[in-house]
Amino acid sequence: MAAEAALYGPGGFYLRPEGPAGHFRTSVHASPLFAAAVARLLVRVADGLGGDRVDLVDVGAGRGELAAGVLRALDAGGGPGQRLHVRVYAVERAARPPGLDPRVEWTGDLPQGVRGLLFANEWLDNVPLDVAEADADGVPRHVEVAPDGRERPGAPVAGVDAEWLARWWPLAGPGTRAEIGRPRDEAWAAAVGSLAAGLAVAVDYGHLAGARPPFGTLTGFRDGREVAPVPDGRCDLTAHVAMDACAAAGSRGSAAAPELLSQREMLHRLGVDAARPPLALASSDPAGYVRALARAGEAAELTARGGLGDFLWLLQRVGRAGDTGGHDAAH
């Protein structure tokens, strides 16, 4: 698969020394408020599991920014978080970055049998997949791509990929496109299956049945700009995630129903508040007012409509995970 080689092969985009943050910004890079919210979620998962030991698995860890940020938030937060013994795994194909918190265990494979929180922020959109396009007769065909980005129609989609399209993303007519999300479903099911107990969370930009984009979403990013999705290793290749299909795959064999929430709703439930501080604080504590105003601005970016706030959070519980904030913000 061209995308697999371009992203993860020798010299691939995700193995480049500057890392993903050199080209685009995720919620993790936007504000430490995001890592602090994940830290609060981890504490809730630990409470539900009981005991003082909990695992955190950061899937698609980039250069370890989220894993390190959660540890910093736990160190600074006081309360029950500081009493936890947290084992942190960062799952990433790139080499361990220098200077990363030594408490973070760096691995290329999902650890198995963990108890705690598995968190995949903008990982599924980079799991490579095939693109299908309906030909003049309405037959879905694989889209073949050359290293320079030129495309041509390939063989008709058949077998399990055809079954996936028929269920999750049927093409409406000639020229319409779909991204065949079966590899992402399988990747997510494997991630959920790596948990012995706890909560698996995927955060990504995605879509649901009934609102699929008719011409697909595949695109590229380089140096902070959207570019043509050329599989030459010099740009990110990304496509929105069929989150309902992933939810169904991750739920197989589980009695717990998955939840899908917007990032805006979930971060509100985790205490991320974009309300401006009271103006009176500017007189009594000018420095505190400026800090609070900056936090409100960062929270607004993380929860903005039309932006990061529209990302979807897929929550799937495994075993006895207790209440993890998907229902009541007051916990």
Short mmCIF file of C-alpha atoms in Angstrom, two decimals:
data_model
loop_
_atom_site.label_atom_id
_atom_site.label_comp_id
_atom_site.label_asym_id
_atom_site.label_seq_id
_atom_site.Cartn_x
_atom_site.Cartn_y
_atom_site.Cartn_z
CA MET A 1 0.00 0.00 0.00
CA ALA A 2 1.44 3.36 -1.09
CA ALA A 3 0.24 5.18 2.03
CA GLU A 4 1.84 2.63 4.36
CA ALA A 5 5.25 3.13 2.76
CA ALA A 6 4.87 6.91 2.57
CA LEU A 7 3.93 7.26 6.23
CA TYR A 8 5.82 4.48 7.99
CA GLY A 9 8.37 3.00 5.57
CA PRO A 10 12.09 3.96 5.45
CA GLY A 11 12.19 7.75 5.26
CA GLY A 12 8.42 7.89 5.79
CA PHE A 13 6.67 10.98 7.09
CA TYR A 14 6.15 9.73 10.65
CA LEU A 15 9.78 8.70 11.00
CA ARG A 16 11.18 12.10 10.02
CA PRO A 17 13.26 13.76 12.76
CA GLU A 18 11.00 16.81 13.19
CA GLY A 19 8.01 14.63 14.03
CA PRO A 20 4.36 15.43 13.29
CA ALA A 21 4.47 18.65 15.33
CA GLY A 22 6.79 20.07 12.67
CA HIS A 23 3.90 20.04 10.21
CA PHE A 24 0.59 20.35 12.03
CA ARG A 25 -0.85 21.03 15.46
CA THR A 26 -3.18 18.73 17.37
CA SER A 27 -5.12 19.42 20.57
CA VAL A 28 -2.08 18.16 22.51
CA HIS A 29 0.07 20.92 21.02
CA ALA A 30 -2.65 23.57 21.29
CA SER A 31 -2.73 23.69 25.08
CA PRO A 32 -1.61 21.81 28.20
CA LEU A 33 -5.29 21.94 29.20
CA PHE A 34 -5.83 18.94 26.93
CA ALA A 35 -3.28 16.75 28.73
CA ALA A 36 -4.68 17.93 32.07
CA ALA A 37 -8.16 16.82 30.98
CA VAL A 38 -6.79 13.40 29.98
CA ALA A 39 -5.10 13.21 33.39
CA ARG A 40 -8.47 13.82 35.08
CA LEU A 41 -10.01 11.13 32.92
CA LEU A 42 -7.23 8.75 33.94
CA VAL A 43 -7.97 9.41 37.62
CA ARG A 44 -11.65 8.63 37.03
CA VAL A 45 -10.75 5.37 35.29
CA ALA A 46 -8.47 4.47 38.21
CA ASP A 47 -11.28 5.20 40.67
CA GLY A 48 -13.59 2.91 38.73
CA LEU A 49 -11.04 0.10 38.67
CA GLY A 50 -10.11 0.44 42.34
CA GLY A 51 -6.62 0.35 43.81
CA ASP A 52 -3.79 2.81 43.38
CA ARG A 53 -2.21 1.44 40.20
CA VAL A 54 -3.31 2.31 36.69
CA ASP A 55 -1.91 2.14 33.17
CA LEU A 56 -1.96 4.85 30.50
CA VAL A 57 -1.38 3.81 26.89
CA ASP A 58 -0.81 6.69 24.46
CA VAL A 59 -1.35 5.22 20.96
CA GLY A 60 0.19 7.12 18.07
CA ALA A 61 2.27 9.03 20.57
CA GLY A 62 4.13 11.31 18.16
CA ARG A 63 7.11 12.39 20.20
CA GLY A 64 5.51 11.65 23.58
CA GLU A 65 3.96 15.07 24.12
CA LEU A 66 0.67 13.79 25.55
CA ALA A 67 2.22 11.10 27.75
CA ALA A 68 4.65 13.60 29.26
CA GLY A 69 1.91 16.22 29.61
CA VAL A 70 -0.33 13.86 31.55
CA LEU A 71 2.50 13.06 33.95
CA ARG A 72 3.17 16.76 34.47
CA ALA A 73 -0.50 17.38 35.15
CA LEU A 74 -0.65 14.56 37.68
CA ASP A 75 2.50 15.85 39.39
CA ALA A 76 1.09 19.37 39.65
CA GLY A 77 -2.54 18.60 40.36
CA GLY A 78 -2.43 17.26 43.90
CA GLY A 79 -5.31 15.18 45.19
CA PRO A 80 -5.88 11.57 44.21
CA GLY A 81 -3.79 11.82 41.05
CA GLN A 82 -0.58 12.23 43.02
CA ARG A 83 -1.29 9.07 45.01
CA LEU A 84 -1.60 6.94 41.89
CA HIS A 85 1.16 4.68 40.62
CA VAL A 86 0.89 5.25 36.87
CA ARG A 87 2.66 3.12 34.29
CA VAL A 88 2.79 5.04 31.01
CA TYR A 89 3.31 3.46 27.59
CA ALA A 90 3.89 5.51 24.43
CA VAL A 91 3.13 3.44 21.33
CA GLU A 92 4.88 4.81 18.26
CA ARG A 93 6.92 3.48 15.33
CA ALA A 94 9.48 6.29 15.44
CA ALA A 95 12.50 6.10 17.75
CA ARG A 96 12.23 7.35 21.30
CA PRO A 97 12.85 11.12 21.33
CA PRO A 98 15.69 12.50 23.45
CA GLY A 99 14.77 14.15 26.72
CA LEU A 100 11.44 12.39 27.16
CA ASP A 101 10.32 11.82 30.76
CA PRO A 102 12.05 8.57 31.78
CA ARG A 103 8.81 7.32 33.33
CA VAL A 104 7.38 6.90 29.81
CA GLU A 105 7.97 3.44 28.36
CA TRP A 106 8.50 3.68 24.61
CA THR A 107 7.28 0.79 22.47
CA GLY A 108 6.37 0.00 18.89
CA ASP A 109 3.64 -2.45 19.88
CA LEU A 110 0.48 -2.27 21.95
CA PRO A 111 1.08 -3.62 25.46
CA GLN A 112 -1.33 -6.41 26.29
CA GLY A 113 -3.46 -6.95 29.37
CA VAL A 114 -3.21 -3.39 30.69
CA ARG A 115 -5.68 -1.96 33.20
CA GLY A 116 -6.44 1.68 32.77
CA LEU A 117 -6.84 4.22 29.97
CA LEU A 118 -5.90 3.66 26.34
CA PHE A 119 -5.94 6.99 24.54
CA ALA A 120 -5.51 7.42 20.77
CA ASN A 121 -5.47 11.06 19.73
CA GLU A 122 -5.48 11.55 15.95
CA TRP A 123 -4.15 8.04 15.37
CA LEU A 124 -6.91 6.35 13.39
CA ASP A 125 -6.88 9.01 10.65
CA ASN A 126 -3.32 7.91 9.84
CA VAL A 127 -4.01 4.18 9.67
CA PRO A 128 -3.54 3.62 5.92
CA LEU A 129 -6.54 2.58 3.86
CA ASP A 130 -7.63 2.17 0.25
CA VAL A 131 -9.80 4.62 -1.68
CA ALA A 132 -12.66 3.47 -3.89
CA GLU A 133 -14.36 5.38 -6.69
CA ALA A 134 -17.47 4.41 -8.61
CA ASP A 135 -16.84 4.11 -12.35
CA ALA A 136 -19.22 5.17 -15.14
CA ASP A 137 -21.32 2.06 -14.50
CA GLY A 138 -21.43 2.69 -10.75
CA VAL A 139 -19.01 -0.15 -9.97
CA PRO A 140 -16.68 0.67 -7.01
CA ARG A 141 -13.04 0.35 -8.09
CA HIS A 142 -9.84 0.74 -6.11
CA VAL A 143 -8.01 3.98 -6.86
CA GLU A 144 -4.36 3.28 -7.68
CA VAL A 145 -1.82 6.04 -7.07
CA ALA A 146 1.73 6.60 -8.29
CA PRO A 147 4.50 8.09 -6.10
CA ASP A 148 3.96 11.45 -7.82
CA GLY A 149 0.25 11.43 -6.94
CA ARG A 150 -1.17 10.50 -10.34
CA GLU A 151 -4.23 8.27 -10.07
CA ARG A 152 -5.90 5.62 -12.20
CA PRO A 153 -8.83 3.25 -11.68
CA GLY A 154 -7.91 -0.24 -10.52
CA ALA A 155 -9.70 -3.52 -9.99
CA PRO A 156 -13.28 -3.64 -8.73
CA VAL A 157 -13.60 -3.70 -4.95
CA ALA A 158 -14.38 -7.25 -3.86
CA GLY A 159 -14.55 -9.54 -0.82
CA VAL A 160 -14.47 -8.06 2.68
CA ASP A 161 -13.77 -4.56 1.37
CA ALA A 162 -16.90 -4.70 -0.79
CA GLU A 163 -18.87 -5.91 2.23
CA TRP A 164 -17.51 -3.01 4.28
CA LEU A 165 -18.53 -0.47 1.62
CA ALA A 166 -21.99 -1.96 1.31
CA ARG A 167 -22.54 -1.71 5.06
CA TRP A 168 -20.80 1.50 6.00
CA TRP A 169 -20.25 3.69 2.93
CA PRO A 170 -22.22 2.71 -0.19
CA LEU A 171 -21.27 4.84 -3.18
CA ALA A 172 -24.09 6.96 -4.56
CA GLY A 173 -23.13 6.97 -8.23
CA PRO A 174 -20.38 7.50 -10.84
CA GLY A 175 -17.49 9.64 -9.60
CA THR A 176 -18.34 9.36 -5.91
CA ARG A 177 -15.60 8.18 -3.58
CA ALA A 178 -15.22 6.40 -0.27
CA GLU A 179 -12.31 5.55 2.00
CA ILE A 180 -12.50 1.86 2.91
CA GLY A 181 -12.15 1.99 6.68
CA ARG A 182 -11.81 -1.73 7.38
CA PRO A 183 -8.09 -1.46 8.39
CA ARG A 184 -9.03 1.20 10.92
CA ASP A 185 -11.82 -0.94 12.33
CA GLU A 186 -9.34 -3.78 12.78
CA ALA A 187 -6.72 -1.51 14.32
CA TRP A 188 -9.24 -0.09 16.79
CA ALA A 189 -10.59 -3.52 17.69
CA ALA A 190 -7.02 -4.65 18.42
CA ALA A 191 -6.43 -1.58 20.60
CA VAL A 192 -9.61 -2.16 22.60
CA GLY A 193 -8.72 -5.84 22.87
CA SER A 194 -5.36 -5.01 24.43
CA LEU A 195 -7.15 -3.77 27.57
CA ALA A 196 -7.88 -6.22 30.38
CA ALA A 197 -10.09 -3.57 32.00
CA GLY A 198 -10.59 0.15 31.70
CA LEU A 199 -11.48 2.63 29.00
CA ALA A 200 -10.37 2.98 25.38
CA VAL A 201 -10.73 6.42 23.79
CA ALA A 202 -10.18 7.44 20.18
CA VAL A 203 -10.23 11.15 19.33
CA ASP A 204 -10.36 12.15 15.68
CA TYR A 205 -12.11 14.11 13.02
CA GLY A 206 -14.71 11.79 11.61
CA HIS A 207 -18.14 11.22 10.13
CA LEU A 208 -21.16 8.97 10.63
CA ALA A 209 -23.51 7.05 8.37
CA GLY A 210 -25.95 9.37 6.65
CA ALA A 211 -23.42 12.18 6.49
CA ARG A 212 -20.47 10.65 4.61
CA PRO A 213 -18.63 13.10 2.34
CA PRO A 214 -19.54 12.13 -1.25
CA PHE A 215 -16.03 12.56 -2.62
CA GLY A 216 -13.99 11.38 0.36
CA THR A 217 -11.65 13.34 2.62
CA LEU A 218 -8.12 12.15 1.76
CA THR A 219 -5.65 15.03 1.94
CA GLY A 220 -2.08 15.87 2.85
CA PHE A 221 -0.36 18.27 5.26
CA ARG A 222 3.12 19.71 5.09
CA ASP A 223 4.66 22.60 7.02
CA GLY A 224 1.30 23.60 8.47
CA ARG A 225 -0.50 23.76 5.11
CA GLU A 226 -2.94 21.46 3.38
CA VAL A 227 -1.38 19.97 0.23
CA ALA A 228 -2.18 17.31 -2.35
CA PRO A 229 -1.96 13.79 -0.85
CA VAL A 230 1.17 12.67 -2.70
CA PRO A 231 2.59 9.41 -1.24
CA ASP A 232 6.24 10.43 -1.41
CA GLY A 233 6.98 10.55 2.33
CA ARG A 234 7.21 14.34 2.45
CA CYS A 235 3.69 15.03 3.73
CA ASP A 236 1.14 13.58 6.08
CA LEU A 237 -1.59 11.50 4.45
CA THR A 238 -4.83 11.66 6.40
CA ALA A 239 -8.52 10.92 5.94
CA HIS A 240 -11.47 11.39 8.27
CA VAL A 241 -12.57 8.36 10.25
CA ALA A 242 -15.85 6.45 9.93
CA MET A 243 -16.24 6.52 13.69
CA ASP A 244 -19.45 4.50 13.84
CA ALA A 245 -17.77 1.63 11.97
CA CYS A 246 -14.84 1.71 14.41
CA ALA A 247 -17.26 1.77 17.34
CA ALA A 248 -19.02 -1.34 16.05
CA ALA A 249 -15.71 -3.15 15.55
CA GLY A 250 -14.46 -2.27 19.02
CA SER A 251 -17.73 -3.37 20.63
CA ARG A 252 -17.72 -6.96 19.39
CA GLY A 253 -17.96 -9.30 22.33
CA SER A 254 -18.56 -6.44 24.78
CA ALA A 255 -21.70 -5.83 26.79
CA ALA A 256 -20.85 -2.14 27.19
CA ALA A 257 -22.27 0.15 24.51
CA PRO A 258 -19.82 2.64 22.99
CA GLU A 259 -20.33 6.38 23.35
CA LEU A 260 -19.68 9.05 20.73
CA LEU A 261 -19.36 12.63 21.94
CA SER A 262 -17.98 15.81 20.48
CA GLN A 263 -14.69 17.06 21.92
CA ARG A 264 -16.53 20.18 23.00
CA GLU A 265 -18.96 18.17 25.13
CA MET A 266 -16.36 15.80 26.52
CA LEU A 267 -13.89 18.51 27.52
CA HIS A 268 -16.67 20.46 29.19
CA ARG A 269 -17.42 17.35 31.24
CA LEU A 270 -13.73 17.11 32.11
CA GLY A 271 -13.63 20.67 33.44
CA VAL A 272 -12.22 22.59 30.46
CA ASP A 273 -14.02 25.92 30.69
CA ALA A 274 -13.71 28.70 28.10
CA ALA A 275 -15.54 31.28 30.25
CA ARG A 276 -13.63 34.54 30.62
CA PRO A 277 -12.49 35.39 34.15
CA PRO A 278 -14.41 38.11 36.00
CA LEU A 279 -13.18 41.58 35.12
CA ALA A 280 -12.82 42.43 38.81
CA LEU A 281 -9.89 40.01 38.95
CA ALA A 282 -7.95 42.40 36.70
CA SER A 283 -7.85 44.90 39.56
CA SER A 284 -7.25 42.55 42.47
CA ASP A 285 -4.81 40.20 40.73
CA PRO A 286 -3.66 41.49 37.32
CA ALA A 287 -1.20 38.65 36.72
CA GLY A 288 -3.79 36.06 37.72
CA TYR A 289 -6.30 37.72 35.39
CA VAL A 290 -3.89 37.49 32.45
CA ARG A 291 -3.20 33.81 33.18
CA ALA A 292 -6.91 33.02 33.50
CA LEU A 293 -7.63 34.90 30.27
CA ALA A 294 -4.95 32.89 28.45
CA ARG A 295 -6.43 29.63 29.78
CA ALA A 296 -9.88 30.70 28.61
CA GLY A 297 -8.50 31.39 25.15
CA GLU A 298 -6.84 27.99 24.99
CA ALA A 299 -10.01 26.30 26.20
CA ALA A 300 -11.98 28.15 23.55
CA GLU A 301 -9.66 26.81 20.83
CA LEU A 302 -9.96 23.24 22.12
CA THR A 303 -13.77 23.41 22.15
CA ALA A 304 -14.42 25.67 19.15
CA ARG A 305 -17.27 24.90 16.77
CA GLY A 306 -15.93 24.38 13.28
CA GLY A 307 -12.54 23.45 14.73
CA LEU A 308 -11.10 21.16 17.39
CA GLY A 309 -14.35 21.13 19.33
CA ASP A 310 -16.01 19.21 16.50
CA PHE A 311 -13.65 16.26 16.82
CA LEU A 312 -15.37 13.07 17.92
CA TRP A 313 -14.48 11.11 21.04
CA LEU A 314 -15.24 7.39 20.88
CA LEU A 315 -15.35 5.85 24.37
CA GLN A 316 -15.41 2.08 24.84
CA ARG A 317 -15.38 0.49 28.29
CA VAL A 318 -13.79 -2.86 28.97
CA GLY A 319 -14.61 -4.80 32.13
CA ARG A 320 -15.26 -2.78 35.29
CA ALA A 321 -14.25 0.74 34.32
CA GLY A 322 -16.73 2.60 36.51
CA ASP A 323 -17.90 6.13 35.71
CA THR A 324 -15.41 7.90 33.47
CA GLY A 325 -17.12 11.16 32.84
CA GLY A 326 -19.25 10.20 29.86
CA HIS A 327 -22.47 10.93 31.70
CA ASP A 328 -22.12 13.56 34.41
CA ALA A 329 -19.80 16.52 34.58
CA ALA A 330 -20.18 16.78 38.33
CA HIS A 331 -17.94 13.81 39.11
#
